[in-house]
Short mmCIF file of C-alpha atoms in Angstrom, two decimals:
data_model
loop_
_atom_site.label_atom_id
_atom_site.label_comp_id
_atom_site.label_asym_id
_atom_site.label_seq_id
_atom_site.Cartn_x
_atom_site.Cartn_y
_atom_site.Cartn_z
CA MET A 1 87.14 -54.32 53.59
CA GLU A 2 88.40 -51.09 55.19
CA ASN A 3 87.34 -50.21 58.68
CA SER A 4 85.19 -47.12 58.81
CA LYS A 5 84.36 -44.87 61.72
CA PRO A 6 81.08 -45.97 63.32
CA ILE A 7 78.20 -43.67 62.53
CA THR A 8 76.79 -41.89 65.56
CA LYS A 9 73.10 -42.51 66.10
CA ARG A 10 71.10 -39.35 65.50
CA TYR A 11 67.97 -38.56 67.47
CA TYR A 12 65.90 -36.49 65.07
CA HIS A 13 63.05 -35.92 67.53
CA ILE A 14 65.50 -34.33 69.97
CA ILE A 15 67.04 -32.20 67.21
CA ALA A 16 63.52 -31.02 66.35
CA LEU A 17 62.89 -30.25 70.03
CA VAL A 18 66.11 -28.22 70.32
CA MET A 19 65.19 -26.25 67.19
CA LEU A 20 61.77 -25.55 68.69
CA VAL A 21 63.42 -24.34 71.88
CA PHE A 22 65.69 -21.99 69.91
CA PHE A 23 62.63 -20.70 68.04
CA VAL A 24 60.64 -20.09 71.22
CA ILE A 25 63.56 -18.39 73.01
CA SER A 26 64.03 -15.96 70.14
CA PHE A 27 60.31 -15.47 69.50
CA ILE A 28 59.57 -14.47 73.09
CA THR A 29 62.82 -12.62 73.77
CA ASN A 30 62.75 -10.25 70.82
CA ILE A 31 59.01 -9.52 70.72
CA LEU A 32 59.74 -6.84 73.32
CA ASN A 33 61.49 -4.81 70.59
CA SER A 34 58.19 -4.57 68.70
CA ILE A 35 55.74 -3.97 71.55
CA ILE A 36 57.83 -1.48 73.54
CA VAL A 37 55.96 1.60 72.23
CA ASP A 38 52.56 0.04 72.92
CA VAL A 39 53.66 -0.96 76.43
CA LYS A 40 54.89 2.59 77.07
CA ASP A 41 51.60 4.10 75.89
CA SER A 42 49.36 1.50 77.55
CA PHE A 43 50.85 1.98 81.02
CA GLU A 44 51.73 5.67 80.49
CA LEU A 45 55.41 5.09 81.22
CA SER A 46 58.40 7.39 81.11
CA LEU A 47 61.39 6.42 78.96
CA THR A 48 63.20 5.33 82.14
CA SER A 49 60.33 3.06 83.24
CA THR A 50 60.09 1.70 79.70
CA GLY A 51 63.82 0.93 79.72
CA PHE A 52 63.34 -0.94 82.99
CA LEU A 53 61.30 -3.63 81.18
CA PRO A 54 64.16 -5.10 79.11
CA PHE A 55 66.27 -4.62 82.26
CA THR A 56 64.04 -7.03 84.22
CA PHE A 57 64.22 -9.59 81.41
CA PHE A 58 67.96 -9.57 80.72
CA ILE A 59 69.10 -9.15 84.31
CA ALA A 60 67.54 -12.58 84.86
CA TYR A 61 70.16 -13.99 82.47
CA GLY A 62 72.88 -12.43 84.59
CA ILE A 63 71.42 -13.90 87.77
CA MET A 64 70.50 -17.36 86.46
CA SER A 65 73.21 -18.32 83.94
CA ILE A 66 75.71 -19.74 86.44
CA PRO A 67 73.08 -21.34 88.76
CA ALA A 68 71.52 -22.90 85.65
CA GLY A 69 74.83 -24.64 84.97
CA PHE A 70 74.80 -26.18 88.45
CA LEU A 71 71.13 -27.21 88.03
CA SER A 72 71.97 -28.93 84.73
CA GLU A 73 74.58 -31.06 86.55
CA LYS A 74 72.06 -32.17 89.18
CA TYR A 75 68.79 -32.64 87.27
CA SER A 76 67.90 -34.29 83.97
CA GLU A 77 67.29 -32.32 80.78
CA LYS A 78 63.72 -33.61 80.68
CA SER A 79 62.97 -32.31 84.18
CA LEU A 80 64.51 -28.87 83.57
CA LEU A 81 62.81 -28.47 80.17
CA THR A 82 59.43 -29.47 81.58
CA ILE A 83 59.67 -27.14 84.58
CA SER A 84 60.98 -24.25 82.46
CA PHE A 85 58.16 -24.44 79.93
CA LEU A 86 55.55 -24.92 82.66
CA VAL A 87 56.76 -21.82 84.51
CA MET A 88 56.92 -19.87 81.23
CA GLY A 89 53.32 -20.85 80.44
CA LEU A 90 52.05 -19.90 83.90
CA ALA A 91 53.93 -16.58 83.90
CA SER A 92 52.63 -15.63 80.44
CA LEU A 93 49.08 -16.60 81.31
CA GLY A 94 49.31 -14.74 84.61
CA PHE A 95 50.13 -11.48 82.85
CA ALA A 96 47.41 -11.95 80.23
CA LEU A 97 44.81 -12.45 83.00
CA PHE A 98 46.12 -9.67 85.28
CA PRO A 99 47.81 -7.13 82.99
CA SER A 100 49.66 -4.33 84.77
CA TYR A 101 53.14 -2.81 84.68
CA GLY A 102 54.18 -4.57 87.90
CA VAL A 103 52.92 -7.98 86.78
CA PHE A 104 54.56 -7.49 83.38
CA SER A 105 57.91 -6.74 85.03
CA VAL A 106 57.68 -9.91 87.14
CA THR A 107 56.62 -11.90 84.09
CA LEU A 108 59.61 -10.69 82.07
CA PHE A 109 62.01 -11.56 84.91
CA THR A 110 60.48 -15.03 85.23
CA LEU A 111 60.71 -15.62 81.48
CA GLY A 112 64.33 -14.47 81.50
CA CYS A 113 65.21 -16.98 84.24
CA CYS A 114 63.59 -19.79 82.25
CA MET A 115 65.42 -18.73 79.09
CA ALA A 116 68.76 -18.85 80.93
CA VAL A 117 68.08 -22.45 82.00
CA LEU A 118 67.04 -23.42 78.47
CA GLN A 119 70.16 -21.86 76.95
CA VAL A 120 72.40 -23.96 79.22
CA ILE A 121 70.58 -27.20 78.36
CA ILE A 122 70.10 -27.11 74.61
CA ASN A 123 73.65 -26.95 73.20
CA PRO A 124 74.85 -30.20 74.83
CA MET A 125 71.54 -31.78 73.77
CA LEU A 126 72.09 -30.71 70.17
CA ARG A 127 75.65 -32.09 70.15
CA ILE A 128 74.61 -35.53 71.39
CA ALA A 129 71.31 -35.80 69.49
CA GLY A 130 72.77 -34.70 66.16
CA GLY A 131 76.21 -36.28 66.52
CA GLU A 132 79.44 -34.41 67.18
CA GLU A 133 80.43 -34.61 63.51
CA HIS A 134 77.27 -32.64 62.60
CA PHE A 135 77.37 -30.20 65.51
CA ALA A 136 78.79 -27.25 63.54
CA PHE A 137 76.11 -27.61 60.85
CA ASN A 138 73.32 -28.03 63.39
CA SER A 139 74.56 -25.01 65.35
CA VAL A 140 74.36 -22.83 62.24
CA LEU A 141 70.91 -24.25 61.52
CA ALA A 142 69.87 -23.38 65.08
CA GLN A 143 71.05 -19.78 64.55
CA LEU A 144 68.97 -19.60 61.38
CA VAL A 145 65.93 -20.84 63.30
CA PHE A 146 66.70 -18.27 66.01
CA GLY A 147 66.89 -15.50 63.42
CA ALA A 148 63.72 -16.65 61.65
CA ALA A 149 61.79 -16.44 64.92
CA SER A 150 63.06 -12.91 65.55
CA PHE A 151 61.98 -11.98 62.02
CA LEU A 152 58.51 -13.53 62.37
CA SER A 153 57.54 -12.38 65.88
CA PRO A 154 56.78 -8.76 64.83
CA TYR A 155 54.31 -10.11 62.28
CA LEU A 156 52.39 -11.96 64.99
CA TYR A 157 52.28 -8.67 66.86
CA LYS A 158 50.92 -6.88 63.77
CA TYR A 159 48.35 -9.63 63.24
CA LEU A 160 47.00 -9.31 66.77
CA VAL A 161 46.94 -5.52 67.14
CA ASN A 162 45.95 -4.40 63.64
CA THR A 163 42.15 -4.57 63.78
CA GLU A 164 41.80 -3.02 60.32
CA SER A 165 43.26 -6.10 58.60
CA THR A 166 42.14 -8.78 61.09
CA GLY A 167 38.84 -7.32 62.29
CA ASN A 168 36.89 -10.30 60.90
CA ASP A 169 39.49 -12.92 61.78
CA LYS A 170 37.98 -15.28 64.37
CA ILE A 171 41.27 -16.39 65.93
CA ALA A 172 42.56 -12.83 66.32
CA ASN A 173 39.21 -11.71 67.75
CA VAL A 174 39.14 -14.56 70.28
CA LEU A 175 42.68 -13.80 71.45
CA ARG A 176 42.02 -10.06 71.68
CA GLY A 177 38.79 -10.79 73.53
CA MET A 178 40.75 -12.47 76.34
CA VAL A 179 42.56 -9.23 77.28
CA PRO A 180 41.39 -5.65 77.93
CA ASP A 181 40.34 -3.71 74.81
CA ASN A 182 43.07 -1.12 75.34
CA LEU A 183 45.80 -3.81 75.58
CA PRO A 184 45.48 -5.91 72.39
CA TRP A 185 49.26 -6.56 72.44
CA ALA A 186 48.82 -8.45 75.73
CA SER A 187 47.12 -11.24 73.72
CA LEU A 188 50.63 -12.18 72.57
CA TYR A 189 51.16 -13.68 76.00
CA ILE A 190 48.11 -15.90 75.55
CA VAL A 191 49.86 -17.28 72.47
CA PHE A 192 53.12 -17.70 74.41
CA ALA A 193 51.28 -19.56 77.18
CA ILE A 194 49.66 -21.92 74.66
CA ILE A 195 53.04 -22.61 73.00
CA ALA A 196 54.70 -23.25 76.37
CA PHE A 197 51.99 -25.68 77.55
CA ILE A 198 52.16 -27.59 74.24
CA LEU A 199 55.92 -27.92 74.69
CA VAL A 200 55.43 -29.20 78.25
CA VAL A 201 53.44 -32.10 76.79
CA TYR A 202 55.91 -32.62 73.94
CA VAL A 203 58.90 -32.66 76.30
CA PHE A 204 57.17 -35.02 78.73
CA MET A 205 56.20 -37.51 75.99
CA ASN A 206 59.66 -37.75 74.42
CA LYS A 207 62.38 -40.27 75.18
CA TYR A 208 65.89 -38.94 75.69
CA PRO A 209 69.35 -40.38 75.07
CA LYS A 210 72.01 -40.11 77.76
CA PHE A 211 73.62 -36.68 77.54
CA THR A 212 77.29 -36.77 78.51
CA LYS A 213 78.79 -33.29 78.53
CA ASN A 214 82.20 -32.43 77.15
CA GLU A 215 84.61 -30.71 79.51
CA ASP A 216 83.85 -27.31 77.97
CA GLU A 217 80.13 -27.83 78.58
CA LYS A 218 80.36 -28.64 82.30
CA ALA A 219 79.60 -25.99 84.89
CA GLY A 220 82.78 -26.54 86.91
CA ASP A 221 83.20 -26.14 90.66
CA THR A 222 83.24 -22.89 92.61
CA SER A 223 87.06 -22.69 92.69
CA SER A 224 87.21 -22.66 88.88
CA TYR A 225 85.09 -19.50 88.80
CA PHE A 226 87.35 -17.75 91.33
CA ASP A 227 90.44 -18.77 89.35
CA LEU A 228 88.97 -17.34 86.17
CA LEU A 229 87.88 -14.10 87.81
CA LYS A 230 91.51 -13.46 88.76
CA ASN A 231 92.40 -13.54 85.06
CA LYS A 232 92.16 -10.12 83.36
CA TRP A 233 91.12 -11.74 80.06
CA THR A 234 88.02 -13.19 81.70
CA ILE A 235 86.91 -9.75 82.87
CA LEU A 236 87.70 -8.10 79.53
CA TYR A 237 85.79 -10.66 77.48
CA PHE A 238 82.90 -10.62 79.96
CA LEU A 239 82.71 -6.87 79.31
CA GLY A 240 82.85 -7.62 75.58
CA ILE A 241 79.76 -9.85 75.75
CA PHE A 242 78.11 -7.34 78.11
CA CYS A 243 78.70 -4.52 75.61
CA TYR A 244 77.61 -6.57 72.59
CA VAL A 245 74.27 -7.72 74.00
CA GLY A 246 73.70 -4.25 75.45
CA ALA A 247 74.34 -2.59 72.08
CA GLU A 248 72.23 -5.15 70.19
CA GLN A 249 69.25 -4.73 72.53
CA GLY A 250 69.90 -1.00 72.89
CA VAL A 251 69.27 -0.64 69.17
CA GLY A 252 66.54 -3.26 68.84
CA ASN A 253 64.51 -2.06 71.82
CA TRP A 254 64.43 1.59 70.79
CA ILE A 255 64.08 1.40 66.98
CA SER A 256 60.29 1.59 67.01
CA GLN A 257 60.15 4.39 69.60
CA PHE A 258 62.82 6.39 67.71
CA LEU A 259 61.01 6.09 64.37
CA ASN A 260 57.74 7.08 66.01
CA GLN A 261 59.16 10.00 67.97
CA TYR A 262 61.41 11.55 65.30
CA HIS A 263 59.79 10.53 62.03
CA GLY A 264 56.13 10.01 63.02
CA LEU A 265 56.08 6.40 61.80
CA ASP A 266 53.44 3.99 63.13
CA PRO A 267 55.04 1.51 65.60
CA GLN A 268 52.38 -1.11 64.77
CA THR A 269 53.27 -1.16 61.06
CA THR A 270 56.49 0.52 59.89
CA GLY A 271 58.09 0.27 63.33
CA ALA A 272 57.35 -3.45 63.61
CA ASP A 273 58.54 -4.03 60.04
CA THR A 274 61.85 -2.25 60.68
CA VAL A 275 62.44 -4.28 63.85
CA SER A 276 61.74 -7.42 61.83
CA TYR A 277 64.21 -6.35 59.13
CA PHE A 278 66.81 -5.62 61.83
CA TRP A 279 66.66 -9.24 63.01
CA ALA A 280 66.45 -10.62 59.46
CA MET A 281 69.63 -8.75 58.49
CA LEU A 282 71.31 -9.95 61.69
CA THR A 283 70.60 -13.52 60.58
CA VAL A 284 71.93 -12.92 57.06
CA GLY A 285 75.00 -11.25 58.54
CA CYS A 286 75.71 -14.36 60.63
CA LEU A 287 75.92 -16.46 57.46
CA LEU A 288 78.28 -14.00 55.79
CA GLY A 289 80.35 -13.86 58.98
CA LEU A 290 80.80 -17.64 58.94
CA LEU A 291 82.16 -17.37 55.38
CA LEU A 292 84.47 -14.43 56.14
CA LEU A 293 85.96 -16.25 59.14
CA LYS A 294 87.27 -18.87 56.73
CA PHE A 295 89.39 -16.24 54.96
CA PHE A 296 90.22 -13.48 57.47
CA ASP A 297 91.50 -13.16 61.02
CA SER A 298 88.53 -12.79 63.36
CA ARG A 299 90.06 -9.68 64.96
CA LYS A 300 90.19 -7.86 61.63
CA ILE A 301 86.57 -8.81 60.95
CA LEU A 302 85.57 -7.52 64.39
CA ILE A 303 87.34 -4.18 63.79
CA ALA A 304 85.75 -3.69 60.35
CA ALA A 305 82.25 -4.76 61.44
CA THR A 306 82.28 -2.55 64.54
CA ALA A 307 83.58 0.52 62.70
CA ILE A 308 80.87 0.20 60.05
CA THR A 309 78.23 -0.37 62.77
CA ILE A 310 79.22 2.88 64.50
CA ILE A 311 78.98 4.77 61.20
CA ALA A 312 75.59 3.19 60.42
CA LEU A 313 74.32 4.12 63.90
CA ILE A 314 75.38 7.77 63.49
CA PHE A 315 73.69 8.01 60.07
CA SER A 316 70.51 6.32 61.39
CA LEU A 317 70.25 8.76 64.29
CA THR A 318 71.04 11.93 62.35
CA GLY A 319 69.77 11.19 58.85
CA SER A 320 66.39 11.40 57.19
CA LYS A 321 63.49 8.99 57.60
CA GLU A 322 64.63 7.05 54.54
CA ILE A 323 68.18 6.73 55.88
CA ALA A 324 66.90 5.53 59.28
CA LEU A 325 64.70 2.87 57.67
CA VAL A 326 67.74 1.47 55.87
CA GLY A 327 70.33 2.23 58.53
CA PHE A 328 68.81 0.36 61.46
CA PRO A 329 68.52 -2.97 59.58
CA MET A 330 72.09 -2.48 58.33
CA ILE A 331 73.23 -2.17 61.94
CA GLY A 332 71.76 -5.64 62.47
CA PHE A 333 73.73 -6.92 59.48
CA PHE A 334 77.12 -5.65 60.66
CA ILE A 335 76.64 -6.30 64.37
CA SER A 336 75.80 -9.95 63.69
CA VAL A 337 79.35 -11.36 63.72
CA MET A 338 80.38 -9.75 67.00
CA TYR A 339 78.95 -12.23 69.51
CA SER A 340 80.51 -15.36 68.00
CA VAL A 341 83.86 -13.64 67.42
CA ILE A 342 84.07 -12.28 70.99
CA PHE A 343 83.01 -15.63 72.47
CA SER A 344 85.51 -17.63 70.41
CA LEU A 345 88.34 -15.18 71.17
CA ALA A 346 87.55 -15.55 74.87
CA LEU A 347 87.63 -19.35 74.81
CA ASN A 348 90.83 -19.29 72.75
CA SER A 349 92.50 -16.90 75.23
CA VAL A 350 92.13 -19.11 78.33
CA LYS A 351 93.77 -22.53 78.71
CA GLU A 352 91.29 -24.26 81.04
CA HIS A 353 87.91 -24.16 82.80
CA HIS A 354 86.08 -23.46 79.53
CA GLY A 355 82.76 -24.62 80.99
CA SER A 356 82.99 -22.15 83.85
CA LEU A 357 84.22 -19.44 81.48
CA SER A 358 81.17 -19.98 79.27
CA GLY A 359 78.96 -19.49 82.32
CA ILE A 360 80.70 -16.22 83.18
CA LEU A 361 80.47 -15.01 79.58
CA CYS A 362 76.76 -15.87 79.40
CA THR A 363 76.27 -13.80 82.54
CA GLY A 364 77.39 -10.91 80.35
CA ILE A 365 74.02 -11.18 78.59
CA ALA A 366 72.90 -8.95 81.46
CA GLY A 367 74.26 -6.14 79.30
CA GLY A 368 70.92 -6.39 77.52
CA ALA A 369 69.39 -5.24 80.79
CA VAL A 370 71.72 -2.42 81.76
CA ILE A 371 72.53 -0.59 78.53
CA PRO A 372 68.95 -0.19 77.16
CA PHE A 373 68.01 1.05 80.64
CA ILE A 374 70.80 3.65 80.46
CA VAL A 375 69.58 4.69 77.00
CA GLY A 376 66.08 5.19 78.38
CA GLY A 377 67.37 7.12 81.39
CA LEU A 378 69.49 9.41 79.22
CA GLY A 379 66.52 9.81 76.89
CA GLU A 380 64.48 11.00 79.85
CA LEU A 381 67.16 13.48 80.98
CA MET A 382 68.00 14.75 77.47
CA THR A 383 66.49 13.23 74.32
CA LEU A 384 66.11 9.67 73.06
CA LYS A 385 68.47 10.51 70.19
CA MET A 386 71.19 11.54 72.64
CA GLY A 387 70.46 8.44 74.71
CA MET A 388 71.01 6.23 71.67
CA PHE A 389 74.30 7.98 70.93
CA PHE A 390 75.47 6.41 74.22
CA LEU A 391 75.61 3.09 72.31
CA ILE A 392 78.82 4.31 70.67
CA ILE A 393 80.59 3.71 74.02
CA PRO A 394 79.95 -0.08 74.23
CA LEU A 395 80.59 -0.35 70.50
CA GLY A 396 83.88 1.48 71.05
CA PHE A 397 84.92 -1.11 73.64
CA ILE A 398 84.06 -3.91 71.21
CA LEU A 399 86.17 -2.15 68.57
CA SER A 400 89.10 -2.12 71.00
CA ILE A 401 88.95 -5.92 71.38
CA GLY A 402 90.18 -6.31 67.82
CA PHE A 403 93.36 -4.43 68.77
CA TRP A 404 94.24 -5.90 72.19
CA ALA A 405 93.01 -9.50 71.84
CA LYS A 406 95.85 -12.04 71.97
CA PRO A 407 94.27 -15.50 71.58
CA LEU A 408 96.40 -18.57 72.21
CA VAL A 409 94.87 -20.06 69.05
CA ASN A 410 93.84 -18.02 66.00
CA ASN A 411 90.89 -18.97 63.82
CA LYS A 412 91.96 -21.20 60.93
CA THR A 413 91.75 -19.42 57.57
CA ILE A 414 92.04 -20.48 53.94
CA SER A 415 94.75 -18.72 51.94
CA LEU A 416 93.64 -17.29 48.62
CA LYS A 417 97.23 -17.14 47.38
CA LYS A 418 98.47 -20.13 45.41
CA ASP A 419 101.60 -21.83 46.65
CA LYS A 420 104.47 -21.45 44.24
#
């Protein structure tokens, strides 16, 4: 009888937990795209002050990503998960009970810090719990769950704020009754608090296997970060991630406000739907991107996707209402492949310290704080349309990556030509 490779034990309850964490991260993170107009109107904010809200959330990623790596080396996954969800629940509940612009800003920053910790923990957990041989499949599944949550969260928002369709719904009425009448969207954070507290119990009750990190998953020591920061490729790819997340959130955060301001569309219905379609198309685009990477060089895909994204953005900002309603979701479709391509090019361009490099690249998620804030500021000084045209600059930098990237290892492709 032939010897076969031993089958790795799979921990399905941990896989389910990781998928839940991905869902919650996406659900809470991207709800801000849908509620941004209501927040602006509720607190009577300027475009600059409105842009400061995603800034407070995403800057937390920039601050916490590297410290989260060190925390994950010192404390168990169970402890960090429990504390993160507990803090998320308390922060969400705190805003729902004491809703104000200042409290909301602190709440978003706190949630962002917790998300950064969760992001560091869950990928090694998924690799061990699902088995290394299934990691690629499970990672794609996790991205689908992430995208599904982004697609669904606007519908929860519509359910809670649209009194015409849910006026007799007991659950919606109870949740709305827990927040001021003029802030029905704040009831979302009651839901987030409930979800977080349920996950605290679920995390605490579970048993966990021993999670041994691969070299590319370890945080690394301080010297490894300094070595990497001396490498120009580290800085360039950090800027790539910074520009991608900034452009993604710069579009997502301002879709609803743009449609309301320039086309008179209701942010609680059409605006929320368009945001939902943006994230749905981003998810579909990820799947197509995975297929294309099997046949084409990742740099060529990045160039094509970015060029089309820039064209779609220009048409969305200058075209009719009908063009905007199609154009913004299409931006999500074409922008979808950028993050994974930039990240993989970065890892394939540096010989060592991949764990530390990942931490530096994840710090680039702070682009989701800075660039939407710039868009809001420019919108205040000029117009929101002109502010959104600023997004062409980070997209232009991403386009340039496809030309100057020189990875040590290229992505493996399948040739369509038959060997003679």
